[in-house]
Amino acid sequence: MTWVRGVRCRIQALRAERHQWRAAHERFKAAQRAARKQGKEPDVDHPGPPPTGFALLPWLLMGMGSLSNLLQGRTPNPWVGGLGLLAFNSLYLYVTFRSFERDRREALSTRLALLIMALVTTGLALGYGGDWLTFFPLLGLATGAALRGPWLGRTGLLLSVYAGAVSYVRGGWGDASGIGYATFISSMVTAAILGLSEAVRELRAAREELARRAVEKERLRFSRDLHDLLGHTLSVIVVKSEAARRLAPRDMDAALGQIADIESVGRQALTEIREAVTGYREGSLATELTRARSALSAASVEPVVRQSGVPLEPQTEALLSWVVREAVTNVVRHSDAGRCEIAVDCGAEQARLTVTDNGSGRPVSRPEQGIGGTGLKGLTERLAAAGGSLTAGPSPRGGFAVTAELPVVSAAFADAAATAPRAS
């Protein structure tokens, strides 16, 4: 029959939940024992395995008095009482086990089951009284587990008044005060404990998620640092090595000068990589412009640098220096240019940097997949985070042009500079 199959499925689901809960509990205890064996303090902040409906099962022992009356034949119409007891226990299990999952707890079927449970409790209390009145506190416990939220206080108060009124009809003021108070306390305390447990788990999950995102952010920063640092530095070393090889047969002094520059660039790269690991590097636009002149000259590209306007904030210089580094690296690698112009115009409200060349005008190839935010794409993201913009493409006069614009004062600079390497 269909209902028999449904009961079997429900029993199997309860067994599976019980097995999962016990397995989680054993893992928690094993982790605590392992921490003690290693001489570490157990994780006292860990809330342990999540609670399930099994945590509320022992309270069904409150109905043992009613069951005892049935077995001893002291209950009129025992078949009606037995069916009522079976219906109440089944509804109690249904509601409480669904109360530990938010979606199932807030489902209409759970609310309807709770309402039917209230009707069954009322019928048993009015029909038999005595020990059967103790089902009202159990109803309050199920209500507190299922109705966590802004309506819980009103619902708990109304339920306790209702339970007291029904108990007064059957047993007078003594039963009314005791049952009403027990119903209110069971609903409020259950909701408070389960709600606090759920809040602790959500906060712990949020803390772990924040920690994971912080690690991902640091990894992204480090990958950007390595790309920008090594890409530029290795390009300079390659260009100066080629210049030294060409100069060696006819001008050894000039070749030795290029080799000395290679040594200097290598030492500076080591320093910058160490600083990139710690994340405490500040940019200097003047230093980067000097390096750009040297790299362009070594690549047989005529550098033209113009700078005008007011002094810049350190955060602005940090971002613009990386635009210069990346743009000059692309000129040396890809442009086949003979001339490169770098113009820095710093106004009262906005700083503008333009790097143009007279090369082929081919766009720079996209970064490889898996390296998030490198090259011009990464610089575009950083400048956008600071309230600026970066455009790159063929110039109307021929060649390739990179233009960066940044507001001189922006509260977003601190966050943007924190994810970008900053050369000293």
Coordinates of C-alpha atoms in Angstrom, one line a residue, residues 38-422:
Q38 CA 49.3 16.6 20.1
G39 CA 49.5 18.8 23.1
K40 CA 47.1 21.4 21.6
E41 CA 44.0 22.9 23.2
P42 CA 40.8 21.5 21.7
D43 CA 38.9 23.9 19.5
V44 CA 36.4 25.2 22.1
D45 CA 34.8 27.5 19.5
H46 CA 33.8 24.6 17.3
P47 CA 30.1 24.0 17.9
G48 CA 30.3 20.3 17.1
P49 CA 28.1 18.3 14.8
P50 CA 24.9 20.1 13.8
P51 CA 21.8 19.2 15.9
T52 CA 19.0 17.1 14.4
G53 CA 15.6 16.0 15.4
F54 CA 17.1 13.3 17.6
A55 CA 18.1 16.0 20.1
L56 CA 14.3 16.6 20.8
L57 CA 13.3 12.9 21.0
P58 CA 13.9 12.4 24.7
W59 CA 11.2 14.9 25.5
L60 CA 8.6 12.4 24.3
L61 CA 9.2 10.6 27.6
M62 CA 6.8 13.3 29.1
G63 CA 4.0 11.3 27.5
M64 CA 4.9 8.1 29.4
G65 CA 2.1 8.8 31.9
S66 CA -0.5 8.8 29.2
L67 CA 0.9 5.6 27.7
S68 CA 0.9 4.0 31.2
N69 CA -2.8 4.9 31.6
L70 CA -3.6 3.2 28.3
L71 CA -1.7 0.1 29.2
Q72 CA -3.3 -0.1 32.6
G73 CA -6.8 0.3 31.2
R74 CA -7.5 3.5 33.1
T75 CA -8.3 5.5 29.9
P76 CA -11.9 5.5 28.5
N77 CA -12.1 4.5 24.8
P78 CA -8.5 3.2 24.7
W79 CA -8.6 2.9 20.9
V80 CA -9.3 6.6 20.6
G81 CA -6.6 7.4 23.1
G82 CA -4.1 5.1 21.4
L83 CA -4.7 6.5 18.0
G84 CA -4.5 10.0 19.4
L85 CA -1.2 9.2 21.1
L86 CA 0.2 7.7 17.8
A87 CA -1.0 10.7 15.8
F88 CA 0.6 13.2 18.3
N89 CA 4.0 11.3 18.3
S90 CA 4.0 11.0 14.5
L91 CA 3.3 14.7 14.1
Y92 CA 5.9 15.6 16.7
L93 CA 8.5 13.6 14.9
Y94 CA 7.5 15.1 11.5
V95 CA 7.6 18.7 12.8
T96 CA 10.8 18.5 14.9
F97 CA 12.9 16.7 12.2
R98 CA 11.9 19.3 9.6
S99 CA 12.7 22.1 12.0
F100 CA 16.5 21.8 11.5
E101 CA 16.4 22.8 7.9
R102 CA 15.3 26.3 7.1
D103 CA 13.5 25.5 3.8
R104 CA 11.6 22.6 5.3
R105 CA 10.9 24.4 8.5
E106 CA 9.3 27.3 6.7
A107 CA 7.3 25.1 4.3
L108 CA 3.5 25.1 4.4
S109 CA 3.4 21.4 5.1
T110 CA 5.3 21.9 8.4
R111 CA 2.9 24.7 9.5
L112 CA -0.1 22.6 8.6
A113 CA 1.3 19.6 10.6
L114 CA 1.9 21.9 13.6
L115 CA -1.7 23.1 13.4
I116 CA -3.0 19.6 13.2
M117 CA -0.8 18.7 16.1
A118 CA -2.4 21.5 18.1
L119 CA -5.9 20.2 17.3
V120 CA -4.9 16.6 18.4
T121 CA -3.4 18.0 21.6
T122 CA -6.6 19.9 22.3
G123 CA -8.8 16.9 21.7
L124 CA -6.7 14.6 24.0
A125 CA -6.5 17.3 26.7
L126 CA -10.2 18.0 26.7
G127 CA -11.1 14.3 26.4
Y128 CA -8.9 12.9 29.1
G129 CA -7.2 15.6 31.1
G130 CA -4.6 14.6 33.8
D131 CA -1.4 13.3 32.3
W132 CA -2.6 14.1 28.8
L133 CA -2.3 17.8 29.5
T134 CA 1.5 17.4 29.4
F135 CA 1.2 17.2 25.6
F136 CA 0.9 21.0 25.6
P137 CA 4.5 21.6 26.7
L138 CA 5.5 19.2 24.0
L139 CA 3.5 21.2 21.6
G140 CA 5.2 24.3 22.8
L141 CA 8.6 22.7 22.2
A142 CA 7.7 21.8 18.6
T143 CA 6.3 25.3 18.1
G144 CA 9.6 26.9 19.3
A145 CA 11.6 24.6 17.0
A146 CA 9.5 25.3 14.0
L147 CA 8.5 29.0 14.4
R148 CA 11.7 30.8 14.9
G149 CA 11.3 34.4 13.9
P150 CA 9.5 37.6 14.7
W151 CA 6.1 35.8 15.3
L152 CA 7.5 33.4 17.8
G153 CA 6.9 35.6 20.9
R154 CA 3.2 36.3 20.1
T155 CA 2.6 32.7 19.0
G156 CA 4.2 31.3 22.2
L157 CA 2.2 33.7 24.4
L158 CA -1.1 32.9 22.7
L159 CA -0.3 29.1 22.9
S160 CA 0.5 29.3 26.6
V161 CA -2.8 31.2 27.3
Y162 CA -4.7 28.7 25.2
A163 CA -3.0 25.7 27.0
G164 CA -3.9 27.3 30.4
A165 CA -7.5 27.9 29.3
V166 CA -7.9 24.2 28.2
S167 CA -6.2 23.0 31.3
Y168 CA -8.5 25.1 33.5
V169 CA -11.5 23.5 31.9
R170 CA -10.2 20.0 32.7
G171 CA -8.4 20.5 36.0
G172 CA -8.8 24.0 37.5
W173 CA -6.4 26.7 38.3
G174 CA -3.6 24.4 39.5
D175 CA -3.2 22.6 36.2
A176 CA -3.9 25.9 34.2
S177 CA -1.0 27.8 35.8
G178 CA 1.5 24.9 35.6
I179 CA 0.7 23.8 32.0
G180 CA 0.5 27.4 30.7
Y181 CA 3.9 28.3 32.2
A182 CA 5.5 25.1 31.0
T183 CA 4.2 25.6 27.5
F184 CA 5.5 29.1 27.3
I185 CA 8.9 28.2 28.7
S186 CA 9.3 25.2 26.5
S187 CA 8.6 27.2 23.3
M188 CA 10.8 30.2 24.2
V189 CA 13.8 28.2 25.5
T190 CA 13.8 25.8 22.6
A191 CA 13.6 28.6 20.1
A192 CA 16.4 30.5 21.9
I193 CA 18.8 27.5 22.1
L194 CA 18.2 26.4 18.5
G195 CA 18.4 29.9 17.1
L196 CA 21.6 30.6 19.0
S197 CA 23.1 27.4 17.8
E198 CA 22.2 28.2 14.2
A199 CA 23.5 31.7 14.5
V200 CA 26.9 30.4 15.8
R201 CA 27.2 28.0 12.9
E202 CA 26.3 30.7 10.4
L203 CA 28.9 33.1 11.9
R204 CA 31.5 30.4 11.9
A205 CA 30.8 29.7 8.2
A206 CA 30.9 33.4 7.4
R207 CA 34.3 33.7 9.2
E208 CA 35.7 30.7 7.3
E209 CA 34.4 32.2 4.0
L210 CA 36.0 35.6 4.8
A211 CA 39.3 33.8 5.5
R212 CA 39.1 31.9 2.3
R213 CA 38.4 35.1 0.3
A214 CA 41.4 36.8 2.0
V215 CA 43.7 34.0 0.9
E216 CA 42.4 34.2 -2.6
K217 CA 42.9 38.0 -2.7
E218 CA 46.4 37.6 -1.5
R219 CA 47.1 34.9 -4.1
L220 CA 45.8 37.2 -6.8
R221 CA 48.0 40.1 -5.5
F222 CA 51.0 37.9 -5.5
S223 CA 50.4 36.6 -9.0
R224 CA 50.0 40.1 -10.3
D225 CA 53.2 41.2 -8.5
L226 CA 55.2 38.4 -10.0
H227 CA 53.8 39.0 -13.5
D228 CA 54.5 42.7 -13.4
L229 CA 57.9 42.4 -11.7
L230 CA 59.4 39.5 -13.6
G231 CA 57.8 40.5 -17.0
H232 CA 59.3 43.9 -16.9
T233 CA 62.7 43.0 -15.3
L234 CA 63.3 40.0 -17.6
S235 CA 62.5 42.1 -20.7
V236 CA 65.0 44.7 -19.6
I237 CA 67.7 42.1 -18.9
V238 CA 67.1 40.5 -22.3
V239 CA 67.3 43.8 -24.1
K240 CA 70.4 44.9 -22.3
S241 CA 72.0 41.5 -22.9
E242 CA 71.4 41.8 -26.6
A243 CA 72.9 45.3 -26.5
A244 CA 75.9 44.0 -24.7
R245 CA 76.4 41.2 -27.3
R246 CA 76.2 43.7 -30.2
L247 CA 78.6 46.2 -28.5
A248 CA 81.2 43.7 -27.3
P249 CA 83.1 43.3 -30.6
R250 CA 83.6 47.0 -31.2
D251 CA 83.2 48.8 -27.8
M252 CA 84.0 46.8 -24.8
D253 CA 83.5 49.7 -22.4
A254 CA 80.0 50.2 -23.6
A255 CA 79.3 46.5 -23.4
L256 CA 80.6 46.4 -19.8
G257 CA 78.3 49.3 -19.0
Q258 CA 75.3 47.3 -20.2
I259 CA 76.5 44.3 -18.2
A260 CA 76.7 46.5 -15.1
D261 CA 73.2 47.7 -15.8
I262 CA 72.1 44.0 -16.0
E263 CA 73.6 43.3 -12.6
S264 CA 71.9 46.4 -11.1
V265 CA 68.5 45.4 -12.6
G266 CA 68.9 41.9 -11.3
R267 CA 69.8 43.1 -7.8
Q268 CA 66.9 45.5 -7.8
A269 CA 64.6 42.7 -9.0
L270 CA 65.6 40.5 -6.0
T271 CA 64.8 43.4 -3.7
E272 CA 61.4 44.0 -5.3
I273 CA 60.5 40.3 -5.2
R274 CA 61.3 40.2 -1.5
E275 CA 59.2 43.3 -0.9
A276 CA 56.4 41.9 -3.1
V277 CA 56.2 38.8 -0.8
T278 CA 55.6 41.0 2.3
G279 CA 53.3 43.4 0.4
Y280 CA 55.0 46.6 1.6
R281 CA 56.2 48.2 -1.6
E282 CA 55.5 51.9 -2.4
G283 CA 55.7 53.2 -6.0
S284 CA 57.8 56.1 -7.2
L285 CA 56.9 57.5 -10.6
A286 CA 60.2 59.3 -10.9
T287 CA 62.1 56.1 -10.4
E288 CA 59.9 54.2 -12.9
L289 CA 60.4 57.0 -15.5
T290 CA 64.2 56.7 -15.1
R291 CA 64.0 52.9 -15.6
A292 CA 61.8 53.4 -18.6
R293 CA 64.4 55.7 -20.2
S294 CA 67.1 53.1 -19.6
A295 CA 65.1 50.2 -20.9
L296 CA 64.0 52.1 -24.1
S297 CA 67.5 53.4 -24.8
A298 CA 68.9 49.8 -24.5
A299 CA 66.2 48.6 -27.0
S300 CA 67.3 51.4 -29.5
V301 CA 64.0 53.2 -28.8
E302 CA 64.3 57.0 -28.4
P303 CA 62.6 58.0 -25.1
V304 CA 60.8 61.3 -24.8
V305 CA 59.5 62.0 -21.2
R306 CA 57.5 65.0 -20.3
Q307 CA 56.1 65.6 -16.8
S308 CA 54.1 68.7 -15.6
G309 CA 51.6 69.7 -13.0
V310 CA 51.3 69.4 -9.2
P311 CA 53.0 66.7 -7.1
L312 CA 51.0 63.4 -6.8
E313 CA 49.9 61.4 -3.8
P314 CA 51.9 58.2 -3.1
Q315 CA 48.9 56.1 -4.0
T316 CA 48.5 57.8 -7.4
E317 CA 52.2 57.4 -8.1
A318 CA 52.0 53.7 -7.2
L319 CA 49.3 53.0 -9.8
L320 CA 50.8 55.3 -12.5
S321 CA 54.2 53.8 -12.1
W322 CA 52.8 50.4 -12.9
V323 CA 51.1 51.7 -16.0
V324 CA 54.5 53.1 -17.1
R325 CA 56.2 49.8 -16.3
E326 CA 53.7 47.7 -18.2
A327 CA 53.4 50.0 -21.2
V328 CA 57.1 50.4 -21.6
T329 CA 57.6 46.6 -21.4
N330 CA 55.0 46.2 -24.2
V331 CA 56.8 48.8 -26.3
V332 CA 60.1 46.9 -25.9
R333 CA 58.6 43.5 -26.6
H334 CA 56.0 44.1 -29.3
S335 CA 56.1 47.5 -31.0
D336 CA 59.2 47.5 -33.2
A337 CA 59.1 51.3 -32.5
G338 CA 61.9 53.8 -32.8
R339 CA 60.4 56.4 -30.6
C340 CA 58.3 56.3 -27.4
E341 CA 56.7 59.3 -25.7
I342 CA 55.7 59.3 -22.1
A343 CA 53.6 62.3 -20.9
V344 CA 52.4 62.9 -17.4
D345 CA 50.0 65.7 -16.7
C346 CA 48.9 66.2 -13.1
G347 CA 46.1 68.6 -12.6
A348 CA 44.4 69.7 -9.4
E349 CA 41.7 67.0 -9.7
Q350 CA 42.9 64.5 -12.2
A351 CA 46.2 62.9 -13.3
R352 CA 46.7 61.7 -16.9
L353 CA 49.4 59.5 -18.2
T354 CA 49.9 58.8 -21.9
V355 CA 52.5 56.3 -23.4
T356 CA 52.6 56.4 -27.2
D357 CA 55.0 54.9 -29.8
N358 CA 55.5 55.0 -33.5
G359 CA 55.6 51.2 -34.0
S360 CA 53.4 48.7 -35.7
G361 CA 50.4 49.4 -33.6
R362 CA 49.6 45.8 -33.0
P363 CA 47.6 45.1 -29.9
V364 CA 49.3 43.3 -27.1
S365 CA 48.4 39.6 -26.9
R366 CA 46.0 38.6 -24.2
P367 CA 47.4 37.1 -21.0
E368 CA 47.3 33.3 -20.6
Q369 CA 44.3 31.7 -19.1
G370 CA 44.6 30.9 -15.4
I371 CA 46.6 34.1 -14.6
G372 CA 44.0 36.4 -13.3
G373 CA 44.3 40.1 -13.9
T374 CA 47.7 40.4 -15.5
G375 CA 49.1 42.9 -18.0
L376 CA 46.9 45.7 -19.3
K377 CA 43.8 43.8 -18.2
G378 CA 45.0 43.8 -14.6
L379 CA 45.9 47.4 -14.7
T380 CA 42.5 48.3 -16.1
E381 CA 40.9 46.5 -13.1
R382 CA 43.1 48.3 -10.6
L383 CA 42.5 51.7 -12.0
A384 CA 38.8 51.1 -12.2
A385 CA 38.8 50.1 -8.5
A386 CA 40.5 53.5 -7.8
G387 CA 37.9 55.4 -9.7
G388 CA 40.1 55.8 -12.8
S389 CA 40.3 54.3 -16.3
L390 CA 42.8 52.9 -18.7
T391 CA 42.5 52.7 -22.5
A392 CA 44.9 51.0 -24.9
G393 CA 44.8 50.7 -28.7
P394 CA 46.2 51.8 -32.0
S395 CA 46.9 55.6 -32.1
P396 CA 45.3 57.8 -34.8
R397 CA 48.8 59.0 -35.6
G398 CA 50.1 55.5 -36.0
G399 CA 51.7 53.2 -33.4
F400 CA 50.1 52.2 -30.1
A401 CA 48.8 54.4 -27.2
V402 CA 48.1 53.7 -23.6
T403 CA 46.2 56.3 -21.6
A404 CA 45.5 56.2 -17.9
E405 CA 43.4 58.7 -16.0
L406 CA 43.1 58.8 -12.2
P407 CA 41.4 61.2 -9.7
V408 CA 44.0 62.8 -7.6
V409 CA 42.1 62.2 -4.4
S410 CA 40.1 59.0 -4.0
A411 CA 39.1 56.9 -1.0
A412 CA 39.4 53.8 -3.1
F413 CA 43.1 54.2 -3.7
A414 CA 44.1 52.4 -0.5
D415 CA 42.2 49.2 -1.6
A416 CA 43.4 49.4 -5.2
A417 CA 47.0 49.9 -4.1
A418 CA 46.8 47.1 -1.6
T419 CA 46.2 44.6 -4.5
A420 CA 48.9 46.1 -6.7
P421 CA 52.7 45.8 -6.2
R422 CA 54.4 49.1 -5.4

